[in-house]
Amino acid sequence: MAYLIPSDLSQLFLSDPHNPEIPVLKMLGDELPDDYTVFHGVHWSLEYQKWTHFGEIDFVILNQSGKVLVIEQKNGPLEETKDGLVKRYTTQEKNPVQQLNRSINKVQDKFKKANPQHSRIEIDYLVYCPDYKVKNANAAGVGKNRIVDANSKNILAKKIEKILGKGEKSTDGQYERVRKFFSQTFHLVPDIHSHITSQEIAFKRHIGEHARILMDLEMQPFRLKINGNAGSGKSQFAREYFDRELRQNHKILMLCFNRPLSDQLRQSIGTAGTVNTFLEFCGEFLHSVGGKFNYEKMQSNQNFWKDVMDEIMNFEITDDWKYDSLIVDEGQDFEQDWFEIIQLFLHDNANILWLEDIDQNLYGKPPVKLNNLVDRQFVGYQYQVNYRSPESIARFILQTLPFEFELGNKLLGLGVKIHAYNETSEQPSLVSNIVKKLMKDGFAYHQIIVLACCGLKRSVFYSLDRVGNVSLRKFTGYNNTGQQLYSTGDLKFDSVYRYKGLEMPAVILVDVDPVGNRIDNFNSLLYCGMTRATVRLEMVVKKQNPFNKRFLNWKP
């Protein structure tokens, strides 16, 4: 059996059966003897002056002597043109032989740069087109012995052995130089890209299958309450349900608690329906009819929502403000009085979808009793499967926090790392180093977020414009039209409270330092924060805090 590098890549991609390279990777691993090392999805890069060139080689096979065979795989129909064999895409065409030649040249250049004293590297090639029968190999621009098509696809492994041979074990260190070159230099970039892409594909596929089951429920009116844990796809299902109601020409109101989530949902949905936070919705209605909505009294006045209710009932709610369907996301953050107010804006027998996660109740609010306030009973649905968190992060959550859920994501992910600090002022330097490492591993700034486990303005990061050489992008308030304002920067900083319902490939949790009676609530806060990460989780924790022993003593 051949040796696959990276070793977890086969497991990662096997979760996506639609990737046409997967059966080939599995076949090479099974049919080639252990004299061969197989690199899959190897990306090369070459720094030249101020430019960085990127390309892709589907497979790199290495024998015992350090000789290399590169394989370009092209699935689907091809064409034999006067310029050679081509693969046509929607907006372009690609010549696999030319791609291989460019890749080989760049690999040779970079190997020479990395090994100036031992710059020799022997590279051969194969074109693999399992769905196409080549009629004229010479006209296709590739030697007959360097192409494996639909007629010969079952002997790919034998073809590789014939061209490459097992090779004699090198005594000059060439095998180790070449292996190290491909291992350390090339696989880091596709590792990140593959993790992120595979995560997105797997998540959408699982959620799509689950959404179809719920869509088949027959109720009139539709009254469904879903209690689903983080990563179960509640927001995605809300979007599916929204589209269904839209197709039935229903007027839809979608409400959630926090502003960043409502902004993202609004951007996704556009003007097809009303998407808002509950507070903004009430404020906009009262403003439209000349009423008053004083945000400043919300915390100090115990009768605030009763007063809002009375204020709204002073005005006629016209059909322009009546809806056929209601969707509530993050319902655990809502209050009983809010739902009573919302019903004033619904037509009789309106459809209602209510989504919540009691484990993410960060504000300690009692659950809203829906059946006490509407004319029809809700159907309840418990769903405790986490599709968002990859296995390495999900198991960390289950081992360190008092929450239970089923692992629904078979992707391994890139795991968790804990960083300890003694003084709060040490955190920016730690985060700067973490970001440098993530960038080196292939993450981009827009794929990383720093999340504070406290109120935004209480964090040491809120007063900073930069961490190291990286500028911070952070929430600074609202303009006079109610739009969120952010500072200009490359790396986004926010709080777990504001980032509920959203996700990011790499998450850095900071200010992990609960005090006093916040311990129980802090478990929910960390659960919410940890489950935002889809590939990599970093945690910056206060070393002296007894609460954090579980993380500092954790062994992956």
PDB file of N, CA and C in Angstrom, residues 49-141:
ATOM      1  N   GLN A  49      10.161  38.017  -8.113  1.00  0.00           N
ATOM      2  CA  GLN A  49      10.080  39.456  -7.940  1.00  0.00           C
ATOM      3  C   GLN A  49       8.926  39.755  -6.983  1.00  0.00           C
ATOM      4  N   LYS A  50       7.935  40.527  -7.420  1.00  0.00           N
ATOM      5  CA  LYS A  50       6.834  40.889  -6.531  1.00  0.00           C
ATOM      6  C   LYS A  50       5.599  40.021  -6.760  1.00  0.00           C
ATOM      7  N   TRP A  51       5.716  39.023  -7.643  1.00  0.00           N
ATOM      8  CA  TRP A  51       4.547  38.233  -7.991  1.00  0.00           C
ATOM      9  C   TRP A  51       4.619  36.846  -7.365  1.00  0.00           C
ATOM     10  N   THR A  52       3.455  36.309  -7.015  1.00  0.00           N
ATOM     11  CA  THR A  52       3.372  34.917  -6.574  1.00  0.00           C
ATOM     12  C   THR A  52       2.472  34.179  -7.548  1.00  0.00           C
ATOM     13  N   HIS A  53       3.005  33.116  -8.157  1.00  0.00           N
ATOM     14  CA  HIS A  53       2.246  32.336  -9.127  1.00  0.00           C
ATOM     15  C   HIS A  53       1.711  31.092  -8.439  1.00  0.00           C
ATOM     16  N   PHE A  54       0.475  30.743  -8.755  1.00  0.00           N
ATOM     17  CA  PHE A  54      -0.116  29.556  -8.151  1.00  0.00           C
ATOM     18  C   PHE A  54      -0.585  28.595  -9.231  1.00  0.00           C
ATOM     19  N   GLY A  55      -0.479  27.343  -8.958  1.00  0.00           N
ATOM     20  CA  GLY A  55      -0.958  26.328  -9.881  1.00  0.00           C
ATOM     21  C   GLY A  55      -1.337  25.088  -9.120  1.00  0.00           C
ATOM     22  N   GLU A  56      -1.669  24.039  -9.833  1.00  0.00           N
ATOM     23  CA  GLU A  56      -2.112  22.821  -9.146  1.00  0.00           C
ATOM     24  C   GLU A  56      -1.636  21.594  -9.889  1.00  0.00           C
ATOM     25  N   ILE A  57      -1.204  20.616  -9.143  1.00  0.00           N
ATOM     26  CA  ILE A  57      -0.888  19.298  -9.678  1.00  0.00           C
ATOM     27  C   ILE A  57      -1.782  18.318  -8.927  1.00  0.00           C
ATOM     28  N   ASP A  58      -2.533  17.501  -9.664  1.00  0.00           N
ATOM     29  CA  ASP A  58      -3.495  16.626  -9.002  1.00  0.00           C
ATOM     30  C   ASP A  58      -2.814  15.541  -8.172  1.00  0.00           C
ATOM     31  N   PHE A  59      -1.777  14.884  -8.755  1.00  0.00           N
ATOM     32  CA  PHE A  59      -1.068  13.838  -8.009  1.00  0.00           C
ATOM     33  C   PHE A  59       0.431  13.955  -8.270  1.00  0.00           C
ATOM     34  N   VAL A  60       1.206  13.738  -7.219  1.00  0.00           N
ATOM     35  CA  VAL A  60       2.660  13.618  -7.330  1.00  0.00           C
ATOM     36  C   VAL A  60       3.042  12.265  -6.744  1.00  0.00           C
ATOM     37  N   ILE A  61       3.709  11.435  -7.536  1.00  0.00           N
ATOM     38  CA  ILE A  61       4.132  10.112  -7.088  1.00  0.00           C
ATOM     39  C   ILE A  61       5.658  10.128  -6.955  1.00  0.00           C
ATOM     40  N   LEU A  62       6.149   9.675  -5.828  1.00  0.00           N
ATOM     41  CA  LEU A  62       7.580   9.678  -5.553  1.00  0.00           C
ATOM     42  C   LEU A  62       8.052   8.243  -5.308  1.00  0.00           C
ATOM     43  N   ASN A  63       9.144   7.820  -6.023  1.00  0.00           N
ATOM     44  CA  ASN A  63       9.672   6.485  -5.775  1.00  0.00           C
ATOM     45  C   ASN A  63      10.831   6.538  -4.777  1.00  0.00           C
ATOM     46  N   GLN A  64      11.457   5.400  -4.522  1.00  0.00           N
ATOM     47  CA  GLN A  64      12.469   5.301  -3.463  1.00  0.00           C
ATOM     48  C   GLN A  64      13.733   6.096  -3.746  1.00  0.00           C
ATOM     49  N   SER A  65      14.015   6.344  -5.017  1.00  0.00           N
ATOM     50  CA  SER A  65      15.241   7.064  -5.357  1.00  0.00           C
ATOM     51  C   SER A  65      15.038   8.576  -5.430  1.00  0.00           C
ATOM     52  N   GLY A  66      13.779   9.022  -5.284  1.00  0.00           N
ATOM     53  CA  GLY A  66      13.514  10.452  -5.342  1.00  0.00           C
ATOM     54  C   GLY A  66      13.068  10.930  -6.707  1.00  0.00           C
ATOM     55  N   LYS A  67      12.799  10.005  -7.630  1.00  0.00           N
ATOM     56  CA  LYS A  67      12.264  10.381  -8.933  1.00  0.00           C
ATOM     57  C   LYS A  67      10.764  10.657  -8.800  1.00  0.00           C
ATOM     58  N   VAL A  68      10.274  11.612  -9.601  1.00  0.00           N
ATOM     59  CA  VAL A  68       8.908  12.107  -9.441  1.00  0.00           C
ATOM     60  C   VAL A  68       8.099  11.887 -10.722  1.00  0.00           C
ATOM     61  N   LEU A  69       6.834  11.512 -10.547  1.00  0.00           N
ATOM     62  CA  LEU A  69       5.870  11.459 -11.645  1.00  0.00           C
ATOM     63  C   LEU A  69       4.691  12.343 -11.261  1.00  0.00           C
ATOM     64  N   VAL A  70       4.371  13.322 -12.103  1.00  0.00           N
ATOM     65  CA  VAL A  70       3.217  14.190 -11.839  1.00  0.00           C
ATOM     66  C   VAL A  70       2.078  13.761 -12.745  1.00  0.00           C
ATOM     67  N   ILE A  71       0.855  13.804 -12.213  1.00  0.00           N
ATOM     68  CA  ILE A  71      -0.329  13.382 -12.963  1.00  0.00           C
ATOM     69  C   ILE A  71      -1.346  14.514 -12.980  1.00  0.00           C
ATOM     70  N   GLU A  72      -1.822  14.843 -14.185  1.00  0.00           N
ATOM     71  CA  GLU A  72      -2.904  15.812 -14.353  1.00  0.00           C
ATOM     72  C   GLU A  72      -4.160  15.033 -14.707  1.00  0.00           C
ATOM     73  N   GLN A  73      -5.216  15.140 -13.886  1.00  0.00           N
ATOM     74  CA  GLN A  73      -6.468  14.420 -14.121  1.00  0.00           C
ATOM     75  C   GLN A  73      -7.504  15.361 -14.715  1.00  0.00           C
ATOM     76  N   LYS A  74      -8.120  14.958 -15.809  1.00  0.00           N
ATOM     77  CA  LYS A  74      -9.183  15.734 -16.441  1.00  0.00           C
ATOM     78  C   LYS A  74     -10.398  14.835 -16.617  1.00  0.00           C
ATOM     79  N   ASN A  75     -11.467  15.142 -15.914  1.00  0.00           N
ATOM     80  CA  ASN A  75     -12.704  14.368 -16.020  1.00  0.00           C
ATOM     81  C   ASN A  75     -13.650  14.991 -17.036  1.00  0.00           C
ATOM     82  N   GLY A  76     -14.585  14.177 -17.498  1.00  0.00           N
ATOM     83  CA  GLY A  76     -15.579  14.678 -18.424  1.00  0.00           C
ATOM     84  C   GLY A  76     -15.065  14.705 -19.858  1.00  0.00           C
ATOM     85  N   PRO A  77     -15.859  15.294 -20.765  1.00  0.00           N
ATOM     86  CA  PRO A  77     -15.481  15.321 -22.185  1.00  0.00           C
ATOM     87  C   PRO A  77     -14.305  16.248 -22.458  1.00  0.00           C
ATOM     88  N   LEU A  78     -13.466  15.860 -23.414  1.00  0.00           N
ATOM     89  CA  LEU A  78     -12.338  16.665 -23.870  1.00  0.00           C
ATOM     90  C   LEU A  78     -12.452  16.844 -25.384  1.00  0.00           C
ATOM     91  N   GLU A  79     -11.598  17.679 -25.924  1.00  0.00           N
ATOM     92  CA  GLU A  79     -11.577  17.885 -27.373  1.00  0.00           C
ATOM     93  C   GLU A  79     -10.146  17.818 -27.876  1.00  0.00           C
ATOM     94  N   GLU A  80      -9.968  17.201 -29.053  1.00  0.00           N
ATOM     95  CA  GLU A  80      -8.662  17.173 -29.703  1.00  0.00           C
ATOM     96  C   GLU A  80      -8.653  18.262 -30.777  1.00  0.00           C
ATOM     97  N   THR A  81      -7.966  19.331 -30.528  1.00  0.00           N
ATOM     98  CA  THR A  81      -7.935  20.487 -31.423  1.00  0.00           C
ATOM     99  C   THR A  81      -6.571  20.581 -32.098  1.00  0.00           C
ATOM    100  N   LYS A  82      -6.436  21.550 -32.987  1.00  0.00           N
ATOM    101  CA  LYS A  82      -5.153  21.772 -33.660  1.00  0.00           C
ATOM    102  C   LYS A  82      -4.074  22.200 -32.672  1.00  0.00           C
ATOM    103  N   ASP A  83      -4.506  22.714 -31.501  1.00  0.00           N
ATOM    104  CA  ASP A  83      -3.554  23.117 -30.473  1.00  0.00           C
ATOM    105  C   ASP A  83      -3.320  22.032 -29.429  1.00  0.00           C
ATOM    106  N   GLY A  84      -3.915  20.862 -29.656  1.00  0.00           N
ATOM    107  CA  GLY A  84      -3.740  19.771 -28.715  1.00  0.00           C
ATOM    108  C   GLY A  84      -5.017  19.452 -27.957  1.00  0.00           C
ATOM    109  N   LEU A  85      -4.889  18.596 -26.946  1.00  0.00           N
ATOM    110  CA  LEU A  85      -6.021  18.173 -26.135  1.00  0.00           C
ATOM    111  C   LEU A  85      -6.457  19.310 -25.206  1.00  0.00           C
ATOM    112  N   VAL A  86      -7.770  19.636 -25.170  1.00  0.00           N
ATOM    113  CA  VAL A  86      -8.240  20.736 -24.328  1.00  0.00           C
ATOM    114  C   VAL A  86      -9.481  20.317 -23.556  1.00  0.00           C
ATOM    115  N   LYS A  87      -9.662  20.940 -22.417  1.00  0.00           N
ATOM    116  CA  LYS A  87     -10.855  20.804 -21.593  1.00  0.00           C
ATOM    117  C   LYS A  87     -11.557  22.141 -21.596  1.00  0.00           C
ATOM    118  N   ARG A  88     -12.810  22.184 -22.064  1.00  0.00           N
ATOM    119  CA  ARG A  88     -13.547  23.440 -22.145  1.00  0.00           C
ATOM    120  C   ARG A  88     -14.390  23.642 -20.888  1.00  0.00           C
ATOM    121  N   TYR A  89     -14.293  24.859 -20.326  1.00  0.00           N
ATOM    122  CA  TYR A  89     -15.112  25.270 -19.193  1.00  0.00           C
ATOM    123  C   TYR A  89     -16.045  26.382 -19.660  1.00  0.00           C
ATOM    124  N   THR A  90     -16.819  26.922 -18.755  1.00  0.00           N
ATOM    125  CA  THR A  90     -17.820  27.916 -19.148  1.00  0.00           C
ATOM    126  C   THR A  90     -17.184  29.133 -19.805  1.00  0.00           C
ATOM    127  N   THR A  91     -16.097  29.621 -19.231  1.00  0.00           N
ATOM    128  CA  THR A  91     -15.509  30.868 -19.724  1.00  0.00           C
ATOM    129  C   THR A  91     -14.089  30.697 -20.253  1.00  0.00           C
ATOM    130  N   GLN A  92     -13.562  29.467 -20.261  1.00  0.00           N
ATOM    131  CA  GLN A  92     -12.192  29.278 -20.704  1.00  0.00           C
ATOM    132  C   GLN A  92     -11.960  27.830 -21.107  1.00  0.00           C
ATOM    133  N   GLU A  93     -10.794  27.579 -21.675  1.00  0.00           N
ATOM    134  CA  GLU A  93     -10.390  26.217 -21.970  1.00  0.00           C
ATOM    135  C   GLU A  93      -8.978  26.004 -21.439  1.00  0.00           C
ATOM    136  N   LYS A  94      -8.668  24.758 -21.069  1.00  0.00           N
ATOM    137  CA  LYS A  94      -7.359  24.446 -20.514  1.00  0.00           C
ATOM    138  C   LYS A  94      -6.750  23.266 -21.248  1.00  0.00           C
ATOM    139  N   ASN A  95      -5.463  23.394 -21.532  1.00  0.00           N
ATOM    140  CA  ASN A  95      -4.697  22.335 -22.164  1.00  0.00           C
ATOM    141  C   ASN A  95      -3.916  21.602 -21.082  1.00  0.00           C
ATOM    142  N   PRO A  96      -4.256  20.337 -20.774  1.00  0.00           N
ATOM    143  CA  PRO A  96      -3.610  19.641 -19.651  1.00  0.00           C
ATOM    144  C   PRO A  96      -2.113  19.460 -19.835  1.00  0.00           C
ATOM    145  N   VAL A  97      -1.659  19.300 -21.092  1.00  0.00           N
ATOM    146  CA  VAL A  97      -0.225  19.126 -21.323  1.00  0.00           C
ATOM    147  C   VAL A  97       0.513  20.423 -21.025  1.00  0.00           C
ATOM    148  N   GLN A  98      -0.053  21.533 -21.464  1.00  0.00           N
ATOM    149  CA  GLN A  98       0.563  22.823 -21.167  1.00  0.00           C
ATOM    150  C   GLN A  98       0.554  23.100 -19.665  1.00  0.00           C
ATOM    151  N   GLN A  99      -0.541  22.718 -18.995  1.00  0.00           N
ATOM    152  CA  GLN A  99      -0.607  22.885 -17.547  1.00  0.00           C
ATOM    153  C   GLN A  99       0.511  22.107 -16.864  1.00  0.00           C
ATOM    154  N   LEU A 100       0.707  20.870 -17.316  1.00  0.00           N
ATOM    155  CA  LEU A 100       1.745  20.034 -16.721  1.00  0.00           C
ATOM    156  C   LEU A 100       3.136  20.627 -16.951  1.00  0.00           C
ATOM    157  N   ASN A 101       3.387  21.085 -18.167  1.00  0.00           N
ATOM    158  CA  ASN A 101       4.703  21.653 -18.465  1.00  0.00           C
ATOM    159  C   ASN A 101       4.984  22.878 -17.606  1.00  0.00           C
ATOM    160  N   ARG A 102       3.979  23.731 -17.432  1.00  0.00           N
ATOM    161  CA  ARG A 102       4.159  24.914 -16.589  1.00  0.00           C
ATOM    162  C   ARG A 102       4.428  24.495 -15.142  1.00  0.00           C
ATOM    163  N   SER A 103       3.652  23.531 -14.678  1.00  0.00           N
ATOM    164  CA  SER A 103       3.813  23.074 -13.302  1.00  0.00           C
ATOM    165  C   SER A 103       5.196  22.470 -13.069  1.00  0.00           C
ATOM    166  N   ILE A 104       5.624  21.640 -14.019  1.00  0.00           N
ATOM    167  CA  ILE A 104       6.939  21.000 -13.885  1.00  0.00           C
ATOM    168  C   ILE A 104       8.044  22.053 -13.855  1.00  0.00           C
ATOM    169  N   ASN A 105       7.956  23.036 -14.737  1.00  0.00           N
ATOM    170  CA  ASN A 105       8.971  24.093 -14.765  1.00  0.00           C
ATOM    171  C   ASN A 105       9.024  24.860 -13.454  1.00  0.00           C
ATOM    172  N   LYS A 106       7.866  25.190 -12.920  1.00  0.00           N
ATOM    173  CA  LYS A 106       7.831  25.948 -11.667  1.00  0.00           C
ATOM    174  C   LYS A 106       8.347  25.104 -10.498  1.00  0.00           C
ATOM    175  N   VAL A 107       7.986  23.824 -10.495  1.00  0.00           N
ATOM    176  CA  VAL A 107       8.466  22.944  -9.428  1.00  0.00           C
ATOM    177  C   VAL A 107       9.988  22.844  -9.475  1.00  0.00           C
ATOM    178  N   GLN A 108      10.526  22.676 -10.668  1.00  0.00           N
ATOM    179  CA  GLN A 108      11.978  22.580 -10.806  1.00  0.00           C
ATOM    180  C   GLN A 108      12.664  23.863 -10.344  1.00  0.00           C
ATOM    181  N   ASP A 109      12.095  25.000 -10.705  1.00  0.00           N
ATOM    182  CA  ASP A 109      12.677  26.282 -10.285  1.00  0.00           C
ATOM    183  C   ASP A 109      12.661  26.424  -8.773  1.00  0.00           C
ATOM    184  N   LYS A 110      11.540  26.051  -8.174  1.00  0.00           N
ATOM    185  CA  LYS A 110      11.449  26.229  -6.724  1.00  0.00           C
ATOM    186  C   LYS A 110      12.330  25.226  -5.988  1.00  0.00           C
ATOM    187  N   PHE A 111      12.424  24.010  -6.512  1.00  0.00           N
ATOM    188  CA  PHE A 111      13.306  23.015  -5.882  1.00  0.00           C
ATOM    189  C   PHE A 111      14.760  23.494  -5.927  1.00  0.00           C
ATOM    190  N   LYS A 112      15.145  24.077  -7.035  1.00  0.00           N
ATOM    191  CA  LYS A 112      16.497  24.602  -7.165  1.00  0.00           C
ATOM    192  C   LYS A 112      16.749  25.724  -6.167  1.00  0.00           C
ATOM    193  N   LYS A 113      15.741  26.558  -5.988  1.00  0.00           N
ATOM    194  CA  LYS A 113      15.861  27.661  -5.034  1.00  0.00           C
ATOM    195  C   LYS A 113      15.959  27.135  -3.601  1.00  0.00           C
ATOM    196  N   ALA A 114      15.186  26.081  -3.301  1.00  0.00           N
ATOM    197  CA  ALA A 114      15.188  25.526  -1.943  1.00  0.00           C
ATOM    198  C   ALA A 114      16.410  24.646  -1.674  1.00  0.00           C
ATOM    199  N   ASN A 115      17.029  24.093  -2.740  1.00  0.00           N
ATOM    200  CA  ASN A 115      18.166  23.191  -2.572  1.00  0.00           C
ATOM    201  C   ASN A 115      19.299  23.598  -3.522  1.00  0.00           C
ATOM    202  N   PRO A 116      19.932  24.739  -3.283  1.00  0.00           N
ATOM    203  CA  PRO A 116      20.955  25.240  -4.220  1.00  0.00           C
ATOM    204  C   PRO A 116      22.150  24.306  -4.380  1.00  0.00           C
ATOM    205  N   GLN A 117      22.445  23.491  -3.373  1.00  0.00           N
ATOM    206  CA  GLN A 117      23.583  22.585  -3.447  1.00  0.00           C
ATOM    207  C   GLN A 117      23.221  21.256  -4.120  1.00  0.00           C
ATOM    208  N   HIS A 118      21.928  20.941  -4.171  1.00  0.00           N
ATOM    209  CA  HIS A 118      21.463  19.685  -4.773  1.00  0.00           C
ATOM    210  C   HIS A 118      20.224  20.003  -5.610  1.00  0.00           C
ATOM    211  N   SER A 119      20.428  20.708  -6.700  1.00  0.00           N
ATOM    212  CA  SER A 119      19.293  21.244  -7.457  1.00  0.00           C
ATOM    213  C   SER A 119      18.668  20.252  -8.428  1.00  0.00           C
ATOM    214  N   ARG A 120      19.218  19.060  -8.555  1.00  0.00           N
ATOM    215  CA  ARG A 120      18.694  18.085  -9.509  1.00  0.00           C
ATOM    216  C   ARG A 120      17.397  17.466  -8.989  1.00  0.00           C
ATOM    217  N   ILE A 121      16.363  17.457  -9.831  1.00  0.00           N
ATOM    218  CA  ILE A 121      15.128  16.726  -9.538  1.00  0.00           C
ATOM    219  C   ILE A 121      14.590  16.175 -10.847  1.00  0.00           C
ATOM    220  N   GLU A 122      14.354  14.869 -10.905  1.00  0.00           N
ATOM    221  CA  GLU A 122      13.910  14.201 -12.125  1.00  0.00           C
ATOM    222  C   GLU A 122      12.392  14.054 -12.085  1.00  0.00           C
ATOM    223  N   ILE A 123      11.731  14.629 -13.101  1.00  0.00           N
ATOM    224  CA  ILE A 123      10.267  14.656 -13.118  1.00  0.00           C
ATOM    225  C   ILE A 123       9.742  14.128 -14.449  1.00  0.00           C
ATOM    226  N   ASP A 124       8.815  13.185 -14.399  1.00  0.00           N
ATOM    227  CA  ASP A 124       8.104  12.685 -15.575  1.00  0.00           C
ATOM    228  C   ASP A 124       6.624  13.011 -15.391  1.00  0.00           C
ATOM    229  N   TYR A 125       5.791  12.676 -16.388  1.00  0.00           N
ATOM    230  CA  TYR A 125       4.383  13.083 -16.282  1.00  0.00           C
ATOM    231  C   TYR A 125       3.452  12.063 -16.929  1.00  0.00           C
ATOM    232  N   LEU A 126       2.165  12.167 -16.535  1.00  0.00           N
ATOM    233  CA  LEU A 126       1.063  11.421 -17.143  1.00  0.00           C
ATOM    234  C   LEU A 126      -0.157  12.327 -17.223  1.00  0.00           C
ATOM    235  N   VAL A 127      -0.914  12.198 -18.306  1.00  0.00           N
ATOM    236  CA  VAL A 127      -2.232  12.825 -18.398  1.00  0.00           C
ATOM    237  C   VAL A 127      -3.265  11.728 -18.198  1.00  0.00           C
ATOM    238  N   TYR A 128      -4.190  11.923 -17.259  1.00  0.00           N
ATOM    239  CA  TYR A 128      -5.195  10.910 -16.926  1.00  0.00           C
ATOM    240  C   TYR A 128      -6.578  11.460 -17.232  1.00  0.00           C
ATOM    241  N   CYS A 129      -7.254  10.891 -18.243  1.00  0.00           N
ATOM    242  CA  CYS A 129      -8.599  11.347 -18.630  1.00  0.00           C
ATOM    243  C   CYS A 129      -9.525  10.139 -18.672  1.00  0.00           C
ATOM    244  N   PRO A 130     -10.078   9.732 -17.525  1.00  0.00           N
ATOM    245  CA  PRO A 130     -10.831   8.469 -17.409  1.00  0.00           C
ATOM    246  C   PRO A 130     -12.164   8.449 -18.144  1.00  0.00           C
ATOM    247  N   ASP A 131     -12.663   9.629 -18.587  1.00  0.00           N
ATOM    248  CA  ASP A 131     -13.976   9.673 -19.237  1.00  0.00           C
ATOM    249  C   ASP A 131     -13.884   9.902 -20.747  1.00  0.00           C
ATOM    250  N   TYR A 132     -12.654   9.930 -21.294  1.00  0.00           N
ATOM    251  CA  TYR A 132     -12.486  10.284 -22.704  1.00  0.00           C
ATOM    252  C   TYR A 132     -11.527   9.309 -23.383  1.00  0.00           C
ATOM    253  N   LYS A 133     -11.862   8.889 -24.606  1.00  0.00           N
ATOM    254  CA  LYS A 133     -11.009   8.010 -25.393  1.00  0.00           C
ATOM    255  C   LYS A 133     -10.233   8.853 -26.402  1.00  0.00           C
ATOM    256  N   VAL A 134      -8.938   8.896 -26.239  1.00  0.00           N
ATOM    257  CA  VAL A 134      -8.094   9.687 -27.131  1.00  0.00           C
ATOM    258  C   VAL A 134      -7.967   8.977 -28.474  1.00  0.00           C
ATOM    259  N   LYS A 135      -8.245   9.701 -29.550  1.00  0.00           N
ATOM    260  CA  LYS A 135      -8.205   9.109 -30.890  1.00  0.00           C
ATOM    261  C   LYS A 135      -6.803   9.169 -31.476  1.00  0.00           C
ATOM    262  N   ASN A 136      -6.133  10.312 -31.302  1.00  0.00           N
ATOM    263  CA  ASN A 136      -4.815  10.509 -31.896  1.00  0.00           C
ATOM    264  C   ASN A 136      -3.913  11.165 -30.866  1.00  0.00           C
ATOM    265  N   ALA A 137      -3.131  10.375 -30.161  1.00  0.00           N
ATOM    266  CA  ALA A 137      -2.306  10.903 -29.071  1.00  0.00           C
ATOM    267  C   ALA A 137      -1.313  11.943 -29.570  1.00  0.00           C
ATOM    268  N   ASN A 138      -0.713  11.706 -30.746  1.00  0.00           N
ATOM    269  CA  ASN A 138       0.262  12.667 -31.258  1.00  0.00           C
ATOM    270  C   ASN A 138      -0.385  14.008 -31.554  1.00  0.00           C
ATOM    271  N   ALA A 139      -1.591  13.960 -32.160  1.00  0.00           N
ATOM    272  CA  ALA A 139      -2.301  15.200 -32.459  1.00  0.00           C
ATOM    273  C   ALA A 139      -2.747  15.889 -31.170  1.00  0.00           C
ATOM    274  N   ALA A 140      -2.989  15.097 -30.138  1.00  0.00           N
ATOM    275  CA  ALA A 140      -3.417  15.670 -28.854  1.00  0.00           C
ATOM    276  C   ALA A 140      -2.269  16.363 -28.139  1.00  0.00           C
ATOM    277  N   GLY A 141      -1.050  16.197 -28.668  1.00  0.00           N
ATOM    278  CA  GLY A 141       0.087  16.907 -28.081  1.00  0.00           C
ATOM    279  C   GLY A 141       0.718  16.178 -26.923  1.00  0.00           C
TER     280      GLY A 141
END
